[in-house]
Amino acid sequence: MIVTITINGKKESLQIEPGDMLVDTLRNAGHVEVKKGCDTGNCGVCTVLLDGKPIRSCSFLAVRAEGHEITTIQGVAEEARRFADFLNREGADQCGFCAPGFALTVIAMKRELKNPTEEEIRHYLAGNLCRCTGYESQHRAIRNYLEADHA
Amino acid sequence: MEIKEYVRPSSLEEAYQLMRTRHATPLGGCVWLRMNAKPVALGVDLASLDLDYIRDTGDMIEIGAMTTYRSLETSNLLAKQYGKLFPEALSHIVGVQLRATISVGGTVAGRYGFSDLNTTLSALGAKVVLYPGTITDLATFIAEGAESPFLVEKILLPKGVRGAYQQIRITRNDFPILNVAVAWTGSAWRVAVGSRPAATRLCHAAMQMLGSDPCPSDQTIEAASMQAAEETSVGSDIRASHDYRKAVLPVLIRRALLEVRG
Ligand SMILES: Cc1cc2nc3c(=O)[nH]c(=O)nc-3n(C[C@H](O)[C@H](O)[C@H](O)COP(=O)(O)OP(=O)(O)OC[C@H]3O[C@@H](n4cnc5c(N)ncnc54)[C@H](O)[C@@H]3O)c2cc1C
């Protein structure tokens, strides 16, 4: 079957099987910036935005993306680069594998929550696992990134 | 996930007939279904049936089967009725992204042992509406199931109920070792225990002990908590032993009761 999905602002018609998960559809279409991690819904590496809201593309049927807008990290490249500067300054990015899903979730959180508290930030990001950093440096980076807008 | 044949009906009747006549598998959030290695012969997608809603009908709250956990967690309507109950019960589950896909109907239909939502709904005294119109007490449905095939259309929640939720997990996003929810309905107490590790059960003797007093004494709360632990059958699994669950259970129930009583 063919589905038409707007990916990073561009309409794409893609051949899929009905049981395909979105992560595979996106990667097969060349969007390899979407990473495949645990493939069980646990790690958050495969996060993309569906109409602006974060979902796990490994646990989302591609057929349900028909007519919707999907944003990968490439679709928010400028904002992601800005956030990456804050991560780098805190030494909060190491192997980088979780970074696309993590950065997309942070960007979605920034759009969804106004002045999130520490607790709200931790809750929103709880589903993005990172095996390198131990999270504290990431939290400092997020804080600085959010505060930079209020400075 | 392999779906050999896929249909996206535009009416509940069509979906139900496919289940009745062709053994179709309803597709909810598919977060759980996709982990099953067995191919789905005929998948009936519930995504276009307008089942994603939370609405106030005047005397109750209705939640459609395709409503996601994220919607429950962020709903102003539910917050107004039940305070922080839903965010507290659901926000431990994996992450915002997965909760934006998991469906209420798939959770209720699955009657999973670990379910945080089914424990919460059982304590609130929810009812489940199975298409074309059978209304069943949700706690009974969780305990006994329903004749197949069944299609969960929506959940009905009574208004004016105050509830509290408690859980224990090894790590934040893991499955719960135990989950507990209690509620004061306005005339009686309800106490539900899930992740025993088996599915949610009500603690009838403890509920009776609490009686119809909205402000039970500390001693009654203590006794009812011990009674709930006594009457609830729990088991051992990879996360905790039978004895550990038995020891923790009265503590979680006491905390929840104290929270509701104030
Ligand atoms: C990694 C991971 C961690 C999790 N952790 C937790 C946790 O800590 N706590 C917790 O409570 N839950 C947890 N869950 C489970 C989750 O909350 C849901 O209960 C589960 O995913 C089922 O919801 P679904 O929408 O995915 O259902 P689906 O997978 O779509 O369906 C489940 C079953 O119900 C059937 N079905 C679906 N919709 C209907 C309907 N309307 N009528 C009749 N039958 C239907 C399907 O055919 C299938 O048999 C976790 C899930 C995952 C993947």
Short mmCIF file of C-alpha atoms and ligand atoms in Angstrom, two decimals:
data_model
loop_
_atom_site.label_atom_id
_atom_site.label_comp_id
_atom_site.label_asym_id
_atom_site.label_seq_id
_atom_site.Cartn_x
_atom_site.Cartn_y
_atom_site.Cartn_z
CA MET A 1 0.00 0.00 0.00
CA ILE A 2 1.04 3.64 -0.51
CA VAL A 3 0.93 6.28 2.21
CA THR A 4 1.49 9.98 1.79
CA ILE A 5 3.26 11.60 4.71
CA THR A 6 4.63 15.11 5.02
CA ILE A 7 8.19 14.62 6.26
CA ASN A 8 10.07 17.75 7.30
CA GLY A 9 7.69 19.88 5.26
CA LYS A 10 7.86 17.78 2.09
CA LYS A 11 5.11 15.41 0.96
CA GLU A 12 6.40 11.90 0.31
CA SER A 13 4.46 8.93 -1.07
CA LEU A 14 5.90 5.73 0.32
CA GLN A 15 5.31 2.06 -0.30
CA ILE A 16 4.66 0.22 2.98
CA GLU A 17 3.29 -3.01 4.40
CA PRO A 18 0.33 -2.49 6.81
CA GLY A 19 2.29 -3.73 9.84
CA ASP A 20 5.39 -1.57 9.19
CA MET A 21 6.50 0.66 12.01
CA LEU A 22 7.22 4.29 11.21
CA VAL A 23 10.91 4.05 12.11
CA ASP A 24 11.51 1.51 9.34
CA THR A 25 9.43 3.43 6.82
CA LEU A 26 11.38 6.62 7.54
CA ARG A 27 14.77 4.93 7.42
CA ASN A 28 13.92 3.04 4.21
CA ALA A 29 12.96 6.41 2.70
CA GLY A 30 16.44 7.72 3.50
CA HIS A 31 15.72 9.46 6.80
CA VAL A 32 18.49 7.58 8.57
CA GLU A 33 18.83 10.42 11.07
CA VAL A 34 15.96 8.59 12.83
CA LYS A 35 17.83 6.03 14.93
CA LYS A 36 16.62 2.56 15.77
CA GLY A 37 17.47 1.57 19.34
CA CYS A 38 15.70 -1.00 21.52
CA ASP A 39 12.80 -1.43 19.06
CA THR A 40 10.48 -2.21 22.00
CA GLY A 41 9.33 1.30 22.95
CA ASN A 42 11.69 1.63 25.88
CA CYS A 43 14.62 3.85 24.96
CA GLY A 44 13.30 6.93 23.12
CA VAL A 45 16.10 6.96 20.53
CA CYS A 46 13.61 6.72 17.64
CA THR A 47 11.58 9.78 18.73
CA VAL A 48 10.07 11.90 15.94
CA LEU A 49 7.35 14.56 16.10
CA LEU A 50 3.87 13.74 14.82
CA ASP A 51 2.08 17.03 14.17
CA GLY A 52 4.54 18.61 16.60
CA LYS A 53 4.15 16.07 19.43
CA PRO A 54 6.82 13.47 20.28
CA ILE A 55 6.07 9.81 19.56
CA ARG A 56 8.22 6.66 19.37
CA SER A 57 8.47 5.77 15.74
CA CYS A 58 9.35 2.15 16.60
CA SER A 59 5.92 1.71 18.20
CA PHE A 60 3.79 3.69 15.77
CA LEU A 61 2.18 2.12 12.71
CA ALA A 62 3.41 3.88 9.57
CA VAL A 63 -0.05 3.59 8.02
CA ARG A 64 -1.36 5.91 10.75
CA ALA A 65 1.03 8.67 9.69
CA GLU A 66 -0.94 9.06 6.44
CA GLY A 67 -1.95 12.71 6.06
CA HIS A 68 0.11 13.82 9.07
CA GLU A 69 3.30 15.83 9.46
CA ILE A 70 6.39 14.06 10.69
CA THR A 71 9.42 16.01 11.86
CA THR A 72 12.79 14.35 12.26
CA ILE A 73 15.86 16.05 13.71
CA GLN A 74 16.66 17.31 10.19
CA GLY A 75 13.39 19.25 10.23
CA VAL A 76 14.52 21.27 13.25
CA ALA A 77 18.21 21.33 12.35
CA GLU A 78 18.82 24.96 13.24
CA GLU A 79 17.19 24.69 16.67
CA ALA A 80 18.93 21.36 17.29
CA ARG A 81 22.31 22.92 16.52
CA ARG A 82 21.58 25.69 19.00
CA PHE A 83 20.70 23.12 21.65
CA ALA A 84 23.79 21.08 20.76
CA ASP A 85 25.97 24.05 21.75
CA PHE A 86 24.53 23.89 25.25
CA LEU A 87 25.06 20.14 25.38
CA ASN A 88 28.69 20.53 24.29
CA ARG A 89 29.38 23.22 26.86
CA GLU A 90 28.23 20.85 29.62
CA GLY A 91 30.01 17.79 28.20
CA ALA A 92 26.55 16.28 27.94
CA ASP A 93 26.91 14.54 24.59
CA GLN A 94 29.15 11.55 24.36
CA CYS A 95 28.49 8.71 21.91
CA GLY A 96 25.65 10.77 20.40
CA PHE A 97 23.36 7.87 19.52
CA CYS A 98 20.49 9.08 21.70
CA ALA A 99 20.99 12.72 20.69
CA PRO A 100 18.44 13.04 17.83
CA GLY A 101 15.57 11.61 19.90
CA PHE A 102 16.68 13.48 22.97
CA ALA A 103 17.02 16.86 21.22
CA LEU A 104 13.63 16.45 19.50
CA THR A 105 11.99 15.73 22.86
CA VAL A 106 13.62 18.80 24.43
CA ILE A 107 12.48 20.98 21.54
CA ALA A 108 8.93 19.60 21.79
CA MET A 109 8.94 20.18 25.55
CA LYS A 110 10.06 23.77 25.07
CA ARG A 111 7.12 24.37 22.73
CA GLU A 112 4.61 22.57 24.97
CA LEU A 113 5.51 23.69 28.50
CA LYS A 114 6.01 27.28 29.55
CA ASN A 115 8.80 27.67 32.13
CA PRO A 116 8.86 23.99 33.11
CA THR A 117 9.95 23.16 36.65
CA GLU A 118 12.86 20.80 37.33
CA GLU A 119 10.34 18.04 38.08
CA GLU A 120 8.43 18.69 34.83
CA ILE A 121 11.65 18.56 32.82
CA ARG A 122 12.65 15.26 34.42
CA HIS A 123 9.21 13.80 33.77
CA TYR A 124 9.12 14.93 30.16
CA LEU A 125 12.58 13.54 29.46
CA ALA A 126 12.23 10.36 31.55
CA GLY A 127 11.63 8.27 28.45
CA ASN A 128 14.91 9.19 26.73
CA LEU A 129 17.59 6.83 27.93
CA CYS A 130 21.27 7.74 27.68
CA ARG A 131 23.95 5.18 28.51
CA CYS A 132 26.81 7.70 28.65
CA THR A 133 26.05 10.86 30.53
CA GLY A 134 24.26 9.98 33.77
CA TYR A 135 21.77 12.73 32.89
CA GLU A 136 22.96 15.49 35.23
CA SER A 137 25.02 17.24 32.56
CA GLN A 138 22.08 16.94 30.18
CA HIS A 139 19.83 18.59 32.74
CA ARG A 140 22.25 21.48 33.17
CA ALA A 141 22.33 21.89 29.39
CA ILE A 142 18.53 21.89 29.16
CA ARG A 143 18.25 24.46 31.95
CA ASN A 144 20.78 26.74 30.27
CA TYR A 145 19.09 26.30 26.89
CA LEU A 146 15.67 27.22 28.33
CA GLU A 147 17.05 30.11 30.36
CA ALA A 148 18.92 31.55 27.38
CA ASP A 149 15.56 32.47 25.87
CA HIS A 150 14.58 34.44 28.96
CA ALA A 151 17.91 36.24 29.28
CA MET B 1 4.77 -6.45 13.25
CA GLU B 2 3.15 -8.44 10.50
CA ILE B 3 -0.42 -7.66 9.48
CA LYS B 4 -1.45 -9.87 6.59
CA GLU B 5 -4.67 -8.02 5.80
CA TYR B 6 -5.52 -4.52 7.01
CA VAL B 7 -8.90 -2.80 7.16
CA ARG B 8 -9.71 0.64 8.52
CA PRO B 9 -13.48 0.70 9.01
CA SER B 10 -15.43 3.89 9.42
CA SER B 11 -18.07 2.51 11.79
CA LEU B 12 -18.04 0.50 14.99
CA GLU B 13 -20.58 -1.86 13.45
CA GLU B 14 -18.25 -2.64 10.55
CA ALA B 15 -15.34 -3.25 12.93
CA TYR B 16 -17.45 -5.48 15.15
CA GLN B 17 -18.79 -7.53 12.24
CA LEU B 18 -15.24 -8.13 11.01
CA MET B 19 -14.37 -9.39 14.49
CA ARG B 20 -17.47 -11.60 14.63
CA THR B 21 -17.37 -13.05 11.16
CA ARG B 22 -13.65 -13.06 10.33
CA HIS B 23 -11.92 -13.16 13.71
CA ALA B 24 -10.32 -9.79 13.04
CA THR B 25 -7.89 -8.42 15.62
CA PRO B 26 -8.67 -4.88 16.80
CA LEU B 27 -5.68 -2.55 16.54
CA GLY B 28 -5.51 -0.12 19.48
CA GLY B 29 -2.27 1.74 20.16
CA CYS B 30 -0.47 -1.44 18.96
CA VAL B 31 2.32 -0.75 21.40
CA TRP B 32 1.75 -4.12 23.03
CA LEU B 33 0.40 -6.00 20.03
CA ARG B 34 3.51 -5.29 18.02
CA MET B 35 5.67 -7.20 20.52
CA ASN B 36 3.80 -10.37 19.63
CA ALA B 37 5.74 -12.46 17.12
CA LYS B 38 2.53 -14.02 15.79
CA PRO B 39 1.31 -12.34 12.60
CA VAL B 40 -2.09 -10.67 12.67
CA ALA B 41 -4.23 -12.33 9.98
CA LEU B 42 -6.74 -9.49 9.73
CA GLY B 43 -6.10 -6.23 11.55
CA VAL B 44 -9.04 -3.91 12.07
CA ASP B 45 -7.74 -0.43 12.71
CA LEU B 46 -9.86 1.53 15.22
CA ALA B 47 -8.15 4.83 14.39
CA SER B 48 -10.95 6.33 12.27
CA LEU B 49 -13.92 5.60 14.55
CA ASP B 50 -13.83 8.88 16.49
CA LEU B 51 -13.02 7.02 19.70
CA ASP B 52 -10.44 9.56 20.89
CA TYR B 53 -12.35 11.76 23.36
CA ILE B 54 -12.81 12.65 27.01
CA ARG B 55 -16.19 14.27 27.59
CA ASP B 56 -18.52 15.31 30.35
CA THR B 57 -22.02 14.01 29.69
CA GLY B 58 -23.49 15.72 32.74
CA ASP B 59 -23.68 12.83 35.17
CA MET B 60 -20.49 11.05 34.13
CA ILE B 61 -17.22 11.28 32.24
CA GLU B 62 -16.83 9.26 29.04
CA ILE B 63 -13.46 8.20 27.70
CA GLY B 64 -13.26 6.74 24.18
CA ALA B 65 -11.30 3.55 23.58
CA MET B 66 -8.69 5.22 21.35
CA THR B 67 -7.91 7.99 23.84
CA THR B 68 -4.22 7.93 24.68
CA TYR B 69 -2.55 7.97 28.07
CA ARG B 70 -1.04 11.34 27.25
CA SER B 71 -4.53 12.75 26.75
CA LEU B 72 -5.65 11.36 30.11
CA GLU B 73 -2.57 12.78 31.77
CA THR B 74 -2.98 16.28 30.35
CA SER B 75 -6.79 16.54 30.37
CA ASN B 76 -8.13 19.60 32.19
CA LEU B 77 -11.50 17.90 32.45
CA LEU B 78 -10.04 14.90 34.30
CA ALA B 79 -7.86 17.18 36.43
CA LYS B 80 -10.96 19.12 37.48
CA GLN B 81 -12.76 15.93 38.47
CA TYR B 82 -9.99 13.77 39.91
CA GLY B 83 -7.12 16.15 40.69
CA LYS B 84 -3.67 14.67 40.04
CA LEU B 85 -4.86 11.08 40.02
CA PHE B 86 -4.31 10.36 36.31
CA PRO B 87 -0.92 12.09 35.96
CA GLU B 88 0.23 10.30 39.11
CA ALA B 89 -0.93 6.91 37.88
CA LEU B 90 0.38 7.22 34.33
CA SER B 91 3.44 9.42 34.32
CA HIS B 92 5.71 6.54 35.41
CA ILE B 93 4.97 4.63 32.25
CA VAL B 94 8.01 4.73 29.97
CA GLY B 95 7.89 8.23 28.50
CA VAL B 96 5.68 10.93 27.01
CA GLN B 97 6.25 9.57 23.51
CA LEU B 98 4.91 6.09 24.22
CA ARG B 99 2.08 7.45 26.31
CA ALA B 100 1.02 9.47 23.25
CA THR B 101 0.29 6.17 21.48
CA ILE B 102 -0.96 3.73 24.15
CA SER B 103 -4.76 3.47 24.08
CA VAL B 104 -7.27 3.11 26.90
CA GLY B 105 -9.22 0.44 24.99
CA GLY B 106 -6.16 -1.76 24.34
CA THR B 107 -5.24 -1.54 28.01
CA VAL B 108 -8.67 -2.49 29.30
CA ALA B 109 -9.11 -5.22 26.68
CA GLY B 110 -5.68 -6.71 27.48
CA ARG B 111 -6.44 -6.97 31.26
CA TYR B 112 -2.69 -6.86 31.83
CA GLY B 113 -1.35 -7.75 35.25
CA PHE B 114 0.98 -4.77 35.42
CA SER B 115 -1.59 -2.18 34.39
CA ASP B 116 -1.53 1.09 36.31
CA LEU B 117 -4.59 2.39 34.48
CA ASN B 118 -6.80 -0.64 35.17
CA THR B 119 -6.08 -0.34 38.91
CA THR B 120 -6.96 3.36 38.83
CA LEU B 121 -10.17 2.83 36.85
CA SER B 122 -11.21 -0.07 39.11
CA ALA B 123 -10.85 2.09 42.22
CA LEU B 124 -12.89 4.89 40.66
CA GLY B 125 -15.75 2.46 39.99
CA ALA B 126 -15.50 2.75 36.20
CA LYS B 127 -17.74 0.88 33.80
CA VAL B 128 -16.71 -0.46 30.42
CA VAL B 129 -19.01 -0.18 27.43
CA LEU B 130 -18.61 -3.03 24.96
CA TYR B 131 -20.05 -2.41 21.52
CA PRO B 132 -22.98 -2.64 20.74
CA GLY B 133 -23.98 -1.56 24.24
CA THR B 134 -23.16 -4.01 27.04
CA ILE B 135 -22.21 -2.05 30.14
CA THR B 136 -20.08 -3.96 32.65
CA ASP B 137 -18.37 -3.03 35.88
CA LEU B 138 -14.72 -2.58 34.88
CA ALA B 139 -13.29 -4.35 37.94
CA THR B 140 -15.48 -7.38 37.17
CA PHE B 141 -14.43 -7.24 33.52
CA ILE B 142 -10.76 -7.23 34.55
CA ALA B 143 -11.33 -10.20 36.85
CA GLU B 144 -13.54 -12.28 34.58
CA GLY B 145 -13.12 -11.02 31.01
CA ALA B 146 -15.94 -11.13 28.47
CA GLU B 147 -17.12 -13.50 25.84
CA SER B 148 -15.09 -13.16 22.63
CA PRO B 149 -15.12 -11.29 20.43
CA PHE B 150 -15.64 -8.06 22.29
CA LEU B 151 -14.98 -4.50 21.24
CA VAL B 152 -14.28 -1.91 23.93
CA GLU B 153 -16.03 1.29 22.86
CA LYS B 154 -15.61 3.55 25.89
CA ILE B 155 -15.17 3.83 29.64
CA LEU B 156 -17.64 5.57 31.94
CA LEU B 157 -16.40 7.28 35.08
CA PRO B 158 -18.61 8.47 37.94
CA LYS B 159 -18.21 12.10 38.94
CA GLY B 160 -17.62 13.39 42.45
CA VAL B 161 -15.15 10.61 43.33
CA ARG B 162 -11.88 11.38 45.11
CA GLY B 163 -9.02 8.99 44.47
CA ALA B 164 -5.33 8.44 45.18
CA TYR B 165 -2.72 6.23 43.59
CA GLN B 166 0.46 4.65 44.95
CA GLN B 167 3.05 2.41 43.32
CA ILE B 168 6.49 0.97 43.81
CA ARG B 169 8.98 0.30 41.02
CA ILE B 170 12.61 -0.80 40.97
CA THR B 171 13.43 2.05 38.60
CA ARG B 172 11.30 4.92 37.42
CA ASN B 173 10.16 3.55 34.05
CA ASP B 174 10.02 -0.14 34.87
CA PHE B 175 6.82 -2.15 35.27
CA PRO B 176 5.40 -1.73 38.78
CA ILE B 177 6.12 -4.18 41.57
CA LEU B 178 2.73 -3.24 42.97
CA ASN B 179 0.19 -0.55 42.25
CA VAL B 180 -2.67 0.55 44.45
CA ALA B 181 -5.56 2.95 44.03
CA VAL B 182 -8.25 3.89 46.51
CA ALA B 183 -11.29 6.11 46.17
CA TRP B 184 -14.08 7.65 48.19
CA THR B 185 -17.18 7.54 46.01
CA GLY B 186 -19.32 9.78 48.19
CA SER B 187 -20.94 6.83 49.95
CA ALA B 188 -18.31 4.10 50.13
CA TRP B 189 -14.59 3.35 49.87
CA ARG B 190 -13.03 1.37 47.05
CA VAL B 191 -9.59 -0.24 47.25
CA ALA B 192 -7.87 -1.81 44.23
CA VAL B 193 -4.53 -3.61 43.99
CA GLY B 194 -2.73 -4.42 40.74
CA SER B 195 0.56 -5.78 39.51
CA ARG B 196 0.34 -8.51 42.17
CA PRO B 197 1.89 -9.43 39.59
CA ALA B 198 -1.50 -10.62 38.35
CA ALA B 199 -4.29 -8.27 37.25
CA THR B 200 -6.16 -5.81 39.47
CA ARG B 201 -8.51 -7.01 42.18
CA LEU B 202 -10.75 -5.13 44.59
CA CYS B 203 -10.20 -5.71 48.31
CA HIS B 204 -13.81 -6.29 49.35
CA ALA B 205 -13.26 -7.01 53.05
CA ALA B 206 -11.07 -3.93 53.47
CA MET B 207 -13.68 -1.84 51.64
CA GLN B 208 -16.33 -3.11 54.04
CA MET B 209 -14.13 -2.37 57.03
CA LEU B 210 -13.79 1.25 55.89
CA GLY B 211 -17.57 1.45 55.70
CA SER B 212 -19.44 4.58 54.73
CA ASP B 213 -17.48 7.06 56.82
CA PRO B 214 -15.63 9.63 54.67
CA CYS B 215 -13.22 10.24 57.55
CA PRO B 216 -12.20 6.88 58.97
CA SER B 217 -9.92 6.99 62.01
CA ASP B 218 -6.20 6.26 61.80
CA GLN B 219 -6.89 2.92 63.50
CA THR B 220 -9.55 1.97 60.93
CA ILE B 221 -7.21 2.93 58.11
CA GLU B 222 -4.42 0.85 59.64
CA ALA B 223 -6.74 -2.13 60.11
CA ALA B 224 -8.16 -1.85 56.59
CA SER B 225 -4.65 -1.63 55.11
CA MET B 226 -3.64 -4.81 56.92
CA GLN B 227 -6.89 -6.48 55.87
CA ALA B 228 -6.27 -5.56 52.22
CA ALA B 229 -2.82 -7.14 52.38
CA GLU B 230 -4.29 -10.19 54.07
CA GLU B 231 -7.06 -10.78 51.54
CA THR B 232 -5.06 -10.00 48.38
CA SER B 233 -3.30 -12.91 46.79
CA VAL B 234 0.13 -11.91 45.52
CA GLY B 235 2.91 -13.85 43.85
CA SER B 236 6.63 -13.74 43.07
CA ASP B 237 8.21 -12.74 39.80
CA ILE B 238 11.47 -11.33 38.46
CA ARG B 239 10.79 -7.98 40.19
CA ALA B 240 9.81 -9.00 43.71
CA SER B 241 8.96 -11.94 45.92
CA HIS B 242 5.59 -12.80 47.39
CA ASP B 243 6.85 -11.78 50.86
CA TYR B 244 8.13 -8.42 49.66
CA ARG B 245 4.79 -7.61 48.04
CA LYS B 246 2.92 -8.66 51.20
CA ALA B 247 5.12 -6.36 53.30
CA VAL B 248 4.82 -3.33 51.03
CA LEU B 249 1.12 -3.60 50.23
CA PRO B 250 -0.36 -2.27 53.50
CA VAL B 251 2.03 0.70 53.40
CA LEU B 252 0.89 1.74 49.92
CA ILE B 253 -2.76 1.34 50.85
CA ARG B 254 -2.37 3.32 54.06
CA ARG B 255 -0.65 6.16 52.19
CA ALA B 256 -3.39 6.26 49.56
CA LEU B 257 -6.20 6.17 52.14
CA LEU B 258 -4.59 8.94 54.18
CA GLU B 259 -4.20 11.04 51.04
CA VAL B 260 -7.90 10.77 50.18
CA ARG B 261 -9.14 11.18 53.74
CA GLY B 262 -6.86 14.18 54.31
C1 LIG C 1 7.93 -0.93 26.92
C2 LIG C 1 6.58 -0.90 27.55
C3 LIG C 1 6.45 -0.61 28.90
C4 LIG C 1 5.19 -0.55 29.49
N1 LIG C 1 5.10 -0.23 30.83
C5 LIG C 1 3.90 -0.17 31.42
C6 LIG C 1 3.78 0.15 32.80
O1 LIG C 1 4.75 0.36 33.51
N2 LIG C 1 2.53 0.23 33.34
C7 LIG C 1 1.41 -0.01 32.58
O2 LIG C 1 0.31 0.08 33.10
N3 LIG C 1 1.50 -0.32 31.28
C8 LIG C 1 2.71 -0.42 30.68
N4 LIG C 1 2.78 -0.76 29.35
C9 LIG C 1 1.57 -1.23 28.63
C10 LIG C 1 0.66 -0.17 28.11
O3 LIG C 1 0.26 0.65 29.14
C11 LIG C 1 -0.63 -0.71 27.49
O4 LIG C 1 -1.41 -1.34 28.45
C12 LIG C 1 -0.46 -1.67 26.40
O5 LIG C 1 0.50 -1.20 25.52
C13 LIG C 1 -1.78 -1.92 25.64
O6 LIG C 1 -2.27 -0.76 25.01
P1 LIG C 1 -2.24 -0.59 23.42
O7 LIG C 1 -3.02 0.59 23.07
O8 LIG C 1 -0.83 -0.66 22.95
O9 LIG C 1 -3.05 -1.92 22.98
P2 LIG C 1 -2.85 -2.83 21.70
O10 LIG C 1 -1.47 -3.39 21.65
O11 LIG C 1 -3.33 -2.17 20.48
O12 LIG C 1 -3.90 -3.98 22.05
C14 LIG C 1 -3.76 -4.84 23.13
C15 LIG C 1 -4.81 -5.96 22.98
O13 LIG C 1 -6.12 -5.44 23.07
C16 LIG C 1 -6.85 -5.61 21.85
N5 LIG C 1 -7.59 -4.36 21.65
C17 LIG C 1 -7.07 -3.12 21.39
N6 LIG C 1 -8.06 -2.20 21.40
C18 LIG C 1 -9.21 -2.86 21.66
C19 LIG C 1 -10.57 -2.46 21.79
N7 LIG C 1 -10.95 -1.16 21.69
N8 LIG C 1 -11.49 -3.42 22.04
C20 LIG C 1 -11.14 -4.72 22.17
N9 LIG C 1 -9.87 -5.16 22.06
C21 LIG C 1 -8.92 -4.24 21.80
C22 LIG C 1 -5.81 -5.90 20.79
O14 LIG C 1 -6.33 -6.69 19.75
C23 LIG C 1 -4.76 -6.67 21.62
O15 LIG C 1 -5.15 -7.99 21.80
C24 LIG C 1 4.02 -0.82 28.72
C25 LIG C 1 4.15 -1.11 27.35
C26 LIG C 1 5.41 -1.15 26.77
C27 LIG C 1 5.50 -1.48 25.33
#
